[in-house]
Coordinates of C-alpha atoms and ligand atoms in Angstrom, one line a residue:
X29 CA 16.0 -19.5 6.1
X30 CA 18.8 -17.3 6.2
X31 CA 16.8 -13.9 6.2
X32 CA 14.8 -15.0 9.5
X33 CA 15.2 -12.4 12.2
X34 CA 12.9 -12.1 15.4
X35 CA 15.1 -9.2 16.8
X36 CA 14.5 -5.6 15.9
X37 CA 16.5 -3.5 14.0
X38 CA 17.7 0.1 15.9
X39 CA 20.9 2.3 15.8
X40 CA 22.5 -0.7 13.5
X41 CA 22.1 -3.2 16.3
X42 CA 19.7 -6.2 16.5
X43 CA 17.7 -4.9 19.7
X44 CA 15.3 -7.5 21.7
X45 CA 12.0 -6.5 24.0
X46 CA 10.8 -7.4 27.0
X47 CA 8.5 -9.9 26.3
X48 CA 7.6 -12.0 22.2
X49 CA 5.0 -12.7 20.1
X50 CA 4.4 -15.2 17.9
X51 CA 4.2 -15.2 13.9
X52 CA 1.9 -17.4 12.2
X53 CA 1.5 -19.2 9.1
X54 CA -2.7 -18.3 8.1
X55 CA -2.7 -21.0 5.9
X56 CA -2.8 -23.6 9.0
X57 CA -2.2 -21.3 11.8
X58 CA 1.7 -23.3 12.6
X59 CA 3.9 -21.0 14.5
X60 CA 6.5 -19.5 11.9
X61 CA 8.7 -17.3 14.7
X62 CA 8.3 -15.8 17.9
X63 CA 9.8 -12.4 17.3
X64 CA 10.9 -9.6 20.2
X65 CA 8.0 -7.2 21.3
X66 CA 9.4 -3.8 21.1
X67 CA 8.0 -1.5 23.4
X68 CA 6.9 2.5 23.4
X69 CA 10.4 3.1 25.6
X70 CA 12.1 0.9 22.7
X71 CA 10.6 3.4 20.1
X72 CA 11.6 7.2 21.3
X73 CA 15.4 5.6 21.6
X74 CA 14.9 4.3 18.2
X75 CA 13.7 8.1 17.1
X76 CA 16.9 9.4 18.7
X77 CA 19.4 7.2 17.1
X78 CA 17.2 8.6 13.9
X79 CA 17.7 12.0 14.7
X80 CA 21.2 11.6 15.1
X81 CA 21.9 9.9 12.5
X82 CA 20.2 12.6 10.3
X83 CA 22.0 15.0 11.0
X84 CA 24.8 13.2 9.2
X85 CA 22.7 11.3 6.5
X86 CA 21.9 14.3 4.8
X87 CA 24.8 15.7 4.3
X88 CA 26.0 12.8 2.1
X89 CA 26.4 13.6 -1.7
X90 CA 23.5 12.0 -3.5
X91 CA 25.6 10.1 -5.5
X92 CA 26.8 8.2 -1.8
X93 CA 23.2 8.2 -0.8
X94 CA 22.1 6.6 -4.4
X95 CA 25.1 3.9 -4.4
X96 CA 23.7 2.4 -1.0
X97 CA 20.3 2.6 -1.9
X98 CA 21.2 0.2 -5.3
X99 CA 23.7 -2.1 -2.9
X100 CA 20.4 -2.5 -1.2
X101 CA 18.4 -2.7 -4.4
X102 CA 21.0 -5.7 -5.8
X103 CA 20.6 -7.7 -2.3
X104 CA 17.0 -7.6 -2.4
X105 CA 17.1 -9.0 -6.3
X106 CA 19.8 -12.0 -4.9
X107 CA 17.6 -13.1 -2.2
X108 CA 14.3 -12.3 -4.2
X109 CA 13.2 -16.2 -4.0
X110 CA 13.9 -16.5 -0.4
X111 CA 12.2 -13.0 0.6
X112 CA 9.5 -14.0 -1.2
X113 CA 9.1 -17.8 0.3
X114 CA 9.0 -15.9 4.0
X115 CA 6.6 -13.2 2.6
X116 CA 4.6 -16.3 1.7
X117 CA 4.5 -17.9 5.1
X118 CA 4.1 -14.8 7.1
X119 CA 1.0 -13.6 5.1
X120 CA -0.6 -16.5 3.1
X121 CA -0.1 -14.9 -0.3
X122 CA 0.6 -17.3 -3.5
X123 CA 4.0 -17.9 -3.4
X124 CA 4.6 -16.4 -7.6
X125 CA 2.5 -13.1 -6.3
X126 CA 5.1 -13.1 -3.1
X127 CA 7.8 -13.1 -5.9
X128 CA 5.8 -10.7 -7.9
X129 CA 5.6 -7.8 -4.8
X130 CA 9.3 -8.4 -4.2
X131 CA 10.5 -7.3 -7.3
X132 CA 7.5 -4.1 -7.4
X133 CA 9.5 -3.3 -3.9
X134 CA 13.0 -3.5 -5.3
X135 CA 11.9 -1.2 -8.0
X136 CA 10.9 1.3 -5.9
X137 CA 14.7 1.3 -4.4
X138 CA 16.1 1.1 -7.4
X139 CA 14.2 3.9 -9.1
X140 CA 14.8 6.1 -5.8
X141 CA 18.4 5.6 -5.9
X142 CA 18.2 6.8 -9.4
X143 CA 15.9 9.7 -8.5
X144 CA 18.1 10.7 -5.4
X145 CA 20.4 12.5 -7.9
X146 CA 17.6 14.8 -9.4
X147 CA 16.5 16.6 -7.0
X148 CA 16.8 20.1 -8.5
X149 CA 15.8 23.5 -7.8
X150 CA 14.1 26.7 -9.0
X151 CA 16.3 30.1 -10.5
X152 CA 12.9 32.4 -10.2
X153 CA 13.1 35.8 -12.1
X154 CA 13.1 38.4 -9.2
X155 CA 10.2 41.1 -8.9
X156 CA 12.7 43.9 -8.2
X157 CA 15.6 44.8 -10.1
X158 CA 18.0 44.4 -7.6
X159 CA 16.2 40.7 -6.7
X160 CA 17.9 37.3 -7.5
X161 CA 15.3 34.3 -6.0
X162 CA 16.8 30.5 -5.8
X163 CA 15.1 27.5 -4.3
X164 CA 16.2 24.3 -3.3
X165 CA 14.6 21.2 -1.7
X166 CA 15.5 19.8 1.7
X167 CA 15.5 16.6 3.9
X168 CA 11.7 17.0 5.6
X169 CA 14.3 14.8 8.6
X170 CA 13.1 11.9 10.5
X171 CA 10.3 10.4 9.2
X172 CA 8.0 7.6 10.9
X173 CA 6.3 4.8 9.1
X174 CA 3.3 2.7 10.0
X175 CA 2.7 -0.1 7.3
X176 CA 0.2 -2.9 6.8
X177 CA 0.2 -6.5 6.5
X178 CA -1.3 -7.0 2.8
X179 CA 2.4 -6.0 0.9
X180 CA 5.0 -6.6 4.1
X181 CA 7.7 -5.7 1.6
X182 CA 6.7 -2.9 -1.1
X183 CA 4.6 -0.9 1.5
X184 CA 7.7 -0.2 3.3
X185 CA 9.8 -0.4 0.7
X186 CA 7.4 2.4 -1.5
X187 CA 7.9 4.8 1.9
X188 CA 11.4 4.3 2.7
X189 CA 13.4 4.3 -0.8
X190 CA 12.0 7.9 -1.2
X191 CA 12.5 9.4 2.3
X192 CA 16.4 7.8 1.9
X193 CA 17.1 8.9 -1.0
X194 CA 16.0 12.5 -0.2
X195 CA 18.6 12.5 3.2
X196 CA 15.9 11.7 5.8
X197 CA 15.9 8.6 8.4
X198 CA 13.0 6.2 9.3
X199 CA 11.3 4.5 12.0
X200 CA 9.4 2.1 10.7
X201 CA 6.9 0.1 12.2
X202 CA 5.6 -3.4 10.3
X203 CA 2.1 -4.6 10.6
X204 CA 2.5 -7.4 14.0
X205 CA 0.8 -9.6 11.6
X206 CA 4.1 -9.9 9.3
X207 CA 6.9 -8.2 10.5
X208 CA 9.1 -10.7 9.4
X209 CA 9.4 -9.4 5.6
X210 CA 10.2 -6.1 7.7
X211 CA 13.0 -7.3 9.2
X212 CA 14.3 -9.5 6.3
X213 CA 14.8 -6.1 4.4
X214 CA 16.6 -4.3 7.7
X215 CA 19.4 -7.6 7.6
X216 CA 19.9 -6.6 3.7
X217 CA 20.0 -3.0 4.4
X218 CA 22.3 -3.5 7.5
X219 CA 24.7 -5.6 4.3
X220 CA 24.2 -2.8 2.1
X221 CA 26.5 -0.3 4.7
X222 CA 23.8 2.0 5.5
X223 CA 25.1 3.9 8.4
X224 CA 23.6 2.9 11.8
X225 CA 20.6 4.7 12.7
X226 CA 19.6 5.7 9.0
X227 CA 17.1 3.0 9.1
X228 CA 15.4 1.7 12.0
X229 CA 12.7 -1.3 12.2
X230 CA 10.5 -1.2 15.7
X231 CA 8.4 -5.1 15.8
X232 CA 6.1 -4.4 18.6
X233 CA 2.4 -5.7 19.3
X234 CA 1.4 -2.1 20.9
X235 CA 0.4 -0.9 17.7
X236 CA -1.3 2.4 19.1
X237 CA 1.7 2.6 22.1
X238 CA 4.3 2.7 19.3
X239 CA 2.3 5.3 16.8
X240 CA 1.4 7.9 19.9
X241 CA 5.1 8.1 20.2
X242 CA 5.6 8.3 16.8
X243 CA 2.9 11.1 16.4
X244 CA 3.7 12.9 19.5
X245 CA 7.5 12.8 19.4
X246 CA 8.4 16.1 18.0
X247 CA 11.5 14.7 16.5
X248 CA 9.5 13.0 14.4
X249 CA 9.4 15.6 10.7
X250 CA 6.9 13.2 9.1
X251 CA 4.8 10.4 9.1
X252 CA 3.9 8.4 6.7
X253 CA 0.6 5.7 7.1
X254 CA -0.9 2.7 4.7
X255 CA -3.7 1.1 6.4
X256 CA -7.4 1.5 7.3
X257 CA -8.9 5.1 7.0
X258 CA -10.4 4.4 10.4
X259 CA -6.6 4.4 11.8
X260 CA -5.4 6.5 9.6
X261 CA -7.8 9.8 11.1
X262 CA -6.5 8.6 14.7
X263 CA -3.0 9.2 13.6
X264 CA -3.7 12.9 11.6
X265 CA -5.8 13.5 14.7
X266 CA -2.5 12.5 16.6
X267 CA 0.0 14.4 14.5
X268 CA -1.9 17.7 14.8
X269 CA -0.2 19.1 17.8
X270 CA 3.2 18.5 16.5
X271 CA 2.3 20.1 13.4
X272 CA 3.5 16.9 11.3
X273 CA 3.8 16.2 7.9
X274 CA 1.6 13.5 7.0
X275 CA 1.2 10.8 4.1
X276 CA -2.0 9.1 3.9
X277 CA -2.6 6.1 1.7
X278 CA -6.0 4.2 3.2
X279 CA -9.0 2.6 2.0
X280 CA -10.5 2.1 -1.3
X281 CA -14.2 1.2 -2.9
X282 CA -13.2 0.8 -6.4
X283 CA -15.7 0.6 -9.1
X284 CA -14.8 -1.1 -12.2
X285 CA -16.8 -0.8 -14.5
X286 CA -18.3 -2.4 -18.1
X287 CA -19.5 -0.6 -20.9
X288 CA -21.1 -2.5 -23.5
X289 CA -18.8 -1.8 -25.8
X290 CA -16.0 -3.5 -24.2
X291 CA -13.9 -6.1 -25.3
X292 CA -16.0 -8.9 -22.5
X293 CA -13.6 -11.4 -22.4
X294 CA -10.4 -8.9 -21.5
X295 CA -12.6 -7.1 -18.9
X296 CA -13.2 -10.7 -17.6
X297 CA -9.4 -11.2 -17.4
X298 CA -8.7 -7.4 -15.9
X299 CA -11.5 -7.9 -12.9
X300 CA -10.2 -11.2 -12.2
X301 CA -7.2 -9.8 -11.7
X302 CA -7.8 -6.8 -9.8
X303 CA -10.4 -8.4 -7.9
X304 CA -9.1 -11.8 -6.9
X305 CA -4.7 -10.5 -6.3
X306 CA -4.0 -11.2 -2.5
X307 CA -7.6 -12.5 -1.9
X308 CA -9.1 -9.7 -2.8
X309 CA -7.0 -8.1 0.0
X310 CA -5.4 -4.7 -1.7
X311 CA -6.7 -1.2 -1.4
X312 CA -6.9 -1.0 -5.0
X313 CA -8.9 -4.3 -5.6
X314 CA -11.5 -4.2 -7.5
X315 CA -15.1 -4.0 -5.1
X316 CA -17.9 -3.1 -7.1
X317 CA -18.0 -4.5 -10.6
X318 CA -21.2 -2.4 -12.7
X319 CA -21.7 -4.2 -16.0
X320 CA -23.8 -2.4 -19.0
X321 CA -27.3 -4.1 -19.7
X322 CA -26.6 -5.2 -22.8
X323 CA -23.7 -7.3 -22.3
X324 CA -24.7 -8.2 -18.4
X325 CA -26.3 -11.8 -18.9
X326 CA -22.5 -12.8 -21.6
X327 CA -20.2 -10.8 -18.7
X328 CA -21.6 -13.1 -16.0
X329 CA -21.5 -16.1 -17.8
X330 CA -18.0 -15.7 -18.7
X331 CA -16.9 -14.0 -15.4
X332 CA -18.5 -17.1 -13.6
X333 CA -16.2 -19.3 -15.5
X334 CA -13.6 -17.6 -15.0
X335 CA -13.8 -17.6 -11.5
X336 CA -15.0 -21.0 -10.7
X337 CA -11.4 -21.9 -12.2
X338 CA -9.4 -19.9 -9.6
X339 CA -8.0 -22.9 -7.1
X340 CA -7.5 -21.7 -3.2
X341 CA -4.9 -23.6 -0.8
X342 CA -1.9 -22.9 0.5
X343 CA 0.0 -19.7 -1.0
X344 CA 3.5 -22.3 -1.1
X345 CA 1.7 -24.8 -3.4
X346 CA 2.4 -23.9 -6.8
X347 CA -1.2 -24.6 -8.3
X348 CA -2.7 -21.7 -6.4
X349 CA -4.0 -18.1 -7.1
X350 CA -5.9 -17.7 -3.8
X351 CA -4.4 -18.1 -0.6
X352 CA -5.9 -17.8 2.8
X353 CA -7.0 -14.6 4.2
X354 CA -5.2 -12.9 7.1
X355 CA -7.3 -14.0 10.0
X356 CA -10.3 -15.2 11.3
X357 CA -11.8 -11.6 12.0
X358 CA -11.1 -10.9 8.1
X359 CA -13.1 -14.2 7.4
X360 CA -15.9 -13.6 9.6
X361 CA -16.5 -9.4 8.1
X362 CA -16.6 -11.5 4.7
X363 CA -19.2 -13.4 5.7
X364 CA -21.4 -10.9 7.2
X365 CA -21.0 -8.7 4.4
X366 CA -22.1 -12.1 2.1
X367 CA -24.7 -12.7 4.3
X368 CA -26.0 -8.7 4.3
X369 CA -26.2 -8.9 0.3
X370 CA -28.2 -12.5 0.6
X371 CA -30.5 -10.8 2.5
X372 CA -31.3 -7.9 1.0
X373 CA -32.3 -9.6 -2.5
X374 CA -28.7 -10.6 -3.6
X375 CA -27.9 -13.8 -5.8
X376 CA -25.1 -15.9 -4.6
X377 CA -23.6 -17.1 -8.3
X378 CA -20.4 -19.1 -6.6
X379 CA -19.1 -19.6 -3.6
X380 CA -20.0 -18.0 -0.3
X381 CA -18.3 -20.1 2.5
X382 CA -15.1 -21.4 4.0
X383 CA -13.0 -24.0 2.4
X384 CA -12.2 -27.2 4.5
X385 CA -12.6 -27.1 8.4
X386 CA -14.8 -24.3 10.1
X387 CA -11.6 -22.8 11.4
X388 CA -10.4 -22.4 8.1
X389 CA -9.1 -19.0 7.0
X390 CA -9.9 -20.0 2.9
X391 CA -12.4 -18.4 1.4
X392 CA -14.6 -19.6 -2.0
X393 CA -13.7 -17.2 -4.3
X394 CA -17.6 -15.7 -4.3
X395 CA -19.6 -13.9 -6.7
X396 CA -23.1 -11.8 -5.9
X397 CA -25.3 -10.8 -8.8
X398 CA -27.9 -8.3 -8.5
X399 CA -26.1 -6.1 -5.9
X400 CA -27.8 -3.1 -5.2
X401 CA -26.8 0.0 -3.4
X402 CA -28.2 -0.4 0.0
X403 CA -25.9 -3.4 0.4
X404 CA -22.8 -3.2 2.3
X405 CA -20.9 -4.5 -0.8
X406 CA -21.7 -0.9 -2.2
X407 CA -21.2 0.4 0.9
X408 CA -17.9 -1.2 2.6
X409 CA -14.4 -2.3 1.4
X410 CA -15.0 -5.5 1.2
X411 CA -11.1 -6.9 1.6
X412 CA -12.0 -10.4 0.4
X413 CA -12.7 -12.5 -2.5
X414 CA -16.3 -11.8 -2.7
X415 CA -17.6 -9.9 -6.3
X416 CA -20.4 -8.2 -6.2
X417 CA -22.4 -7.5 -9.4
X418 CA -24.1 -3.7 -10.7
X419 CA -26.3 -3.6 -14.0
X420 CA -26.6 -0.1 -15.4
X421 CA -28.2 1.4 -18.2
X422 CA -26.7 5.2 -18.9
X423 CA -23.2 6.5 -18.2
X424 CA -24.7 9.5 -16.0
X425 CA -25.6 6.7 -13.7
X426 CA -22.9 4.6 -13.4
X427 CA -20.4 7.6 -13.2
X428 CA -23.1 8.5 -10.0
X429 CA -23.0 5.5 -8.6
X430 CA -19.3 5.1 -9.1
X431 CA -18.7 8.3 -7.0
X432 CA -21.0 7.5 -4.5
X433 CA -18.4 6.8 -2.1
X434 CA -16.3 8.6 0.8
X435 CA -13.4 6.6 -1.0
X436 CA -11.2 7.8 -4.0
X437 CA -8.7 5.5 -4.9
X438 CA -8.1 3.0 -7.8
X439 CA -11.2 3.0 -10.2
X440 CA -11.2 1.3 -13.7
X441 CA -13.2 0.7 -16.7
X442 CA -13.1 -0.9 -20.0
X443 CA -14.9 0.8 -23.0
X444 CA -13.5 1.1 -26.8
X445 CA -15.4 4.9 -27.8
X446 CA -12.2 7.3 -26.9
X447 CA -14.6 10.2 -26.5
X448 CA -16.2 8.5 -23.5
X449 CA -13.0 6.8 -22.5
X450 CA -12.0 10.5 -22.2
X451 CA -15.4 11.9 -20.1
X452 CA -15.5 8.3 -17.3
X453 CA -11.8 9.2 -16.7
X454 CA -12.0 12.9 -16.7
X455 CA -15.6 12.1 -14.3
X456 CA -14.5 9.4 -11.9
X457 CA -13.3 11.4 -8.6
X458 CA -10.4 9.3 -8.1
X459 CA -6.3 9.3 -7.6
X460 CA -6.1 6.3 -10.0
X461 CA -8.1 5.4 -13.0
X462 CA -6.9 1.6 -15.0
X463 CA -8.6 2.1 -18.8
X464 CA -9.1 -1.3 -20.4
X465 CA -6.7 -2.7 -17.6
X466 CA -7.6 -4.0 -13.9
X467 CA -3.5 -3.7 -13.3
X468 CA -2.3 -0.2 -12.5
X469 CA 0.9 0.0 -9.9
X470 CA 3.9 0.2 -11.1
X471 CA 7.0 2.4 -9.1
X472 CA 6.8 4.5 -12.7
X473 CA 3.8 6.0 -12.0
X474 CA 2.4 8.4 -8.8
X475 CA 0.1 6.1 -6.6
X476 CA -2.2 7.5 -4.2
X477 CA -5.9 8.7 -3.5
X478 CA -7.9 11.7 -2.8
X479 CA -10.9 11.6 -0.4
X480 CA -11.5 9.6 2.5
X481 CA -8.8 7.5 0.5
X482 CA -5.9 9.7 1.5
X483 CA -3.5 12.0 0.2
X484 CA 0.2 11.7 -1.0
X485 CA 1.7 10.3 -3.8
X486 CA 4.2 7.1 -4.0
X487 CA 6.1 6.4 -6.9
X488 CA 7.1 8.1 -10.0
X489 CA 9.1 11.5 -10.4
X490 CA 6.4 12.7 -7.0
X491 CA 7.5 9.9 -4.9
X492 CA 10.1 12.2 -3.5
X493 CA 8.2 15.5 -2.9
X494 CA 6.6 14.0 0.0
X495 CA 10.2 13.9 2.4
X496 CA 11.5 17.2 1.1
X497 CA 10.9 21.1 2.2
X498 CA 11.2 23.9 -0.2
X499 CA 13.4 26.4 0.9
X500 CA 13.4 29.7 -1.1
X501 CA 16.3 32.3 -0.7
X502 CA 15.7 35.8 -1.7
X503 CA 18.8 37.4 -2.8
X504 CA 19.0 41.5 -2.3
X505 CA 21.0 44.1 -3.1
X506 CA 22.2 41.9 -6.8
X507 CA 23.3 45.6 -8.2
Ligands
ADP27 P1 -5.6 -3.2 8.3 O1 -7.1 -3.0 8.3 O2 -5.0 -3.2 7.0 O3 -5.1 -4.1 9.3 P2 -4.8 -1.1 10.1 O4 -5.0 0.3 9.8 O5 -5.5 -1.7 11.2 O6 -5.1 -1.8 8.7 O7 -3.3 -1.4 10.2 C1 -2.3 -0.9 9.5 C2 -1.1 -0.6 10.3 O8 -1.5 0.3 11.4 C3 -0.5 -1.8 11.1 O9 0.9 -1.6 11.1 C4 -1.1 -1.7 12.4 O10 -0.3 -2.3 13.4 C5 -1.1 -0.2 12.6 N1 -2.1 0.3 13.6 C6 -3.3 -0.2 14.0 N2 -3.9 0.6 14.9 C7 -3.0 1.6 15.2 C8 -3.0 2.7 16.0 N3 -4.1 3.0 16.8 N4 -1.9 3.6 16.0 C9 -0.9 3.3 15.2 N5 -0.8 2.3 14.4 C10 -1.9 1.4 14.3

């Protein structure tokens, strides 16, 4: 594996800690690399070498910053197959989904490059006479990012690409779970000519140690999160006395919901999808699924079929959809929240254990009907294969249910009126709503929640509005 590093990334060097860690495979727990632990020391240098290199970063032309940005871009597309085979072994995922979030997190670099060169101003009509007023948008400077092990490529890539592209430098900091994709994409940058500094990749296994620093460092313009809401209020909490800038993209509870007069077999084929990507391990999978009376008894027979077909094993062999789960702690809150949902009155359709040895970190792709609101599948992101099934009568109570959530994330539904394809959309308090589609990112489009789910945007013609300042100029004396 040519891409393998197990050093960090810092100032253009490859930079080792004081002590490693080991990488392992979850689909059979082998040891894939022992990489350097970086430490809280490690990370204010690495903020320096940021701030230094800022200050000369931004003053490239656009077009310089754009034609790194799609060096780095082309790299990533040559070694797509071998990014994604170590993105595979790192995190468990099905090796054609590996290849799938590879590509999504080249897009984002090449659509940033592209947007780099658009980053335009206001001419404002003046309220006096003798008034001219101009803005223009600047570099927020050295932004921090703290990214999770579900997508070890795109969530960095999604973060950085913008914040590059608009003249500021990162720190990021990978999930210890999978840094390896991390520092796979610091080796292509390095090839790409980025000037030392720009981009900086801190591996440690002090995840807190490293994002105090980040938070506290006042150096530090912005930071950016993806992960669990719970850790992302510890690190606005943290930011607050520096006065940061902060992205938040965190947890979801996404309804998708059925009417009944839905195409059933393409909903089957959308839930599947969003419900059963990365075993059922995204923010935007789907995690409560409310079907409409009428068509509840056909949806579950054909959803059941569906499902029972999906094959689980090792994210490498090319016959599977559903790889392992990330570790044994993600197994065991499955199963709790399986077992919650048995007991209070739930009906285990398929699945609902381990696959193979009792150490085993597959999961049976799982389906409850007759989920009910005091369950923690209504309740709790469930971050695993398990589907849990509503049935609802009226649209006022679905859209109630639906919102009955501190989340706002991804939501769909599929439906053919367009007048109430218009009023769920318009009613479902969320960031993102999939119509007749469980698929929804795509670097075209802004991505992001509201809620407890966060706030940002990531992607599309927004992606970018997040690392700049608006600077306005007020012009007097224009006589
Ligand atoms: P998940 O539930 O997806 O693992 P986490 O929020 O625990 O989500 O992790 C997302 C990222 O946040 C990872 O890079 C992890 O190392 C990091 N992290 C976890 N706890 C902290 C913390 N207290 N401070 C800073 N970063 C943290």
């Amino acid at each position: 594996m040519k891409l393998l590093r197990t050093k960090s990334y810092i100032n253009g060097k490859w930079v080792t800690g004081h002590r490693k860690f080991s990488v392992t495979n979850p689909y059979d727990q082998s040891l894939v690399a022992e990489v350097e632990d970086l430490s809280r020391d490690q990370c204010r240098t690495a903020i320096q070498h940021a701030n230094d290199a800022f200050k000369v970063w931004k003053k490239y032309a656009a077009a310089e910053r754009a034609a790194i940005l799609r060096k780095w871009y082309e790299l990533q597309m040559e070694h797509a197959e071998e990014l994604a085979y170590l993105l595979t072994l790192e995190q468990g995922k099905p090796l054609a989904e590996a290849l799938g979030e590879i590509k999504y997190g080249a897009s984002f670099v090449e659509w940033f490059a592209e947007e780099a060169r658009r980053v335009y101003g206001d001419t404002i009509p003046g309220h006096k006479r003798d008034i001219r007023i101009t803005t223009i948008k600047q570099p927020v400077g050295v932004v921090a990012a703290i990214t999770p092990w579900n997508f070890p490529n795109a969530m960095i890539t999604r973060k950085v690409a913008p914040a590059l592209a608009a003249g500021c430098t990162v720190v990021i900091k990978p999930a210890e779970l999978t840094p390896l994709s991390a520092l796979a994409l610091a080796e292509l940058a390095d090839q790409a000519g980025f000037p030392p500094g720009v981009i900086n990749i801190i591996v440690s296994s002090q995840a807190s140690e490293i994002g105090k620093e980040m938070c506290a460092n006042p150096l530090v313009r912005k930071l950016s999160f993806t992960g669990s809401t719970r850790v992302g209020k510890i690190l606005m909490r943290q930011c607050a006395d520096t006065v940061k800038k902060v992205s938040m993209e965190l947890g979801g509870n996404a309804p998708f919901i059925v009417f009944d007069d839905a195409d059933v077999d393409a909903a089957v084929a959308g839930a599947i999808a969003s419900k059963y990507r990365n075993a059922g391990q995204t923010c935007v999978c789907t995690n409560r699924l409310f079907v409409q009376e009428n068509i509840y008894d056909a949806f579950l027979e054909k959803y059941t079929a569906a499902v029972k077909k999906l094959t689980v094993g090792n994210g490498i062999d090319s016959a599977v959809v559903i790889g392992p789960m990330i570790e044994e702690k993600a197994v065991v809150s499955v199963e709790k929240i399986v077992q919650n949902a048995i007991d209070n009155g739930g009906k285990l359709v398929t699945g609902g254990k381990r696959v193979g040895a009792a150490d085993s970190l597959l999961f049976e792709p799982t389906i409850i009907s007759n989920a009910q609101r005091n369950m923690q599948v209504f309740t709790k992101e469930i971050f695993g294969p398990i589907t849990p099934i509503f049935k609802f009568e009226t649209e006022a109570e679905v859209i109630e249910l639906a919102n009955d959530t501190p989340y706002g994330l991804a939501s769909y539904f599929y439906g053919s009126d367009y007048a109430r394809i218009w009023r769920i959309a318009e009613a479902l308090e969320y960031g993102m709503v999939g119509i007749n589609t469980g698929m929804i990112s795509t670097t075209v489009a802004p991505f992001g929640g509201i809620k407890e789910s966060g706030f940002g945007r990531e992607g599309s013609k927004y992606g970018m509005d997040d690392y700049l300042e608006i600077k306005y100029m007020c012009w007097g004396g224009v006589k």
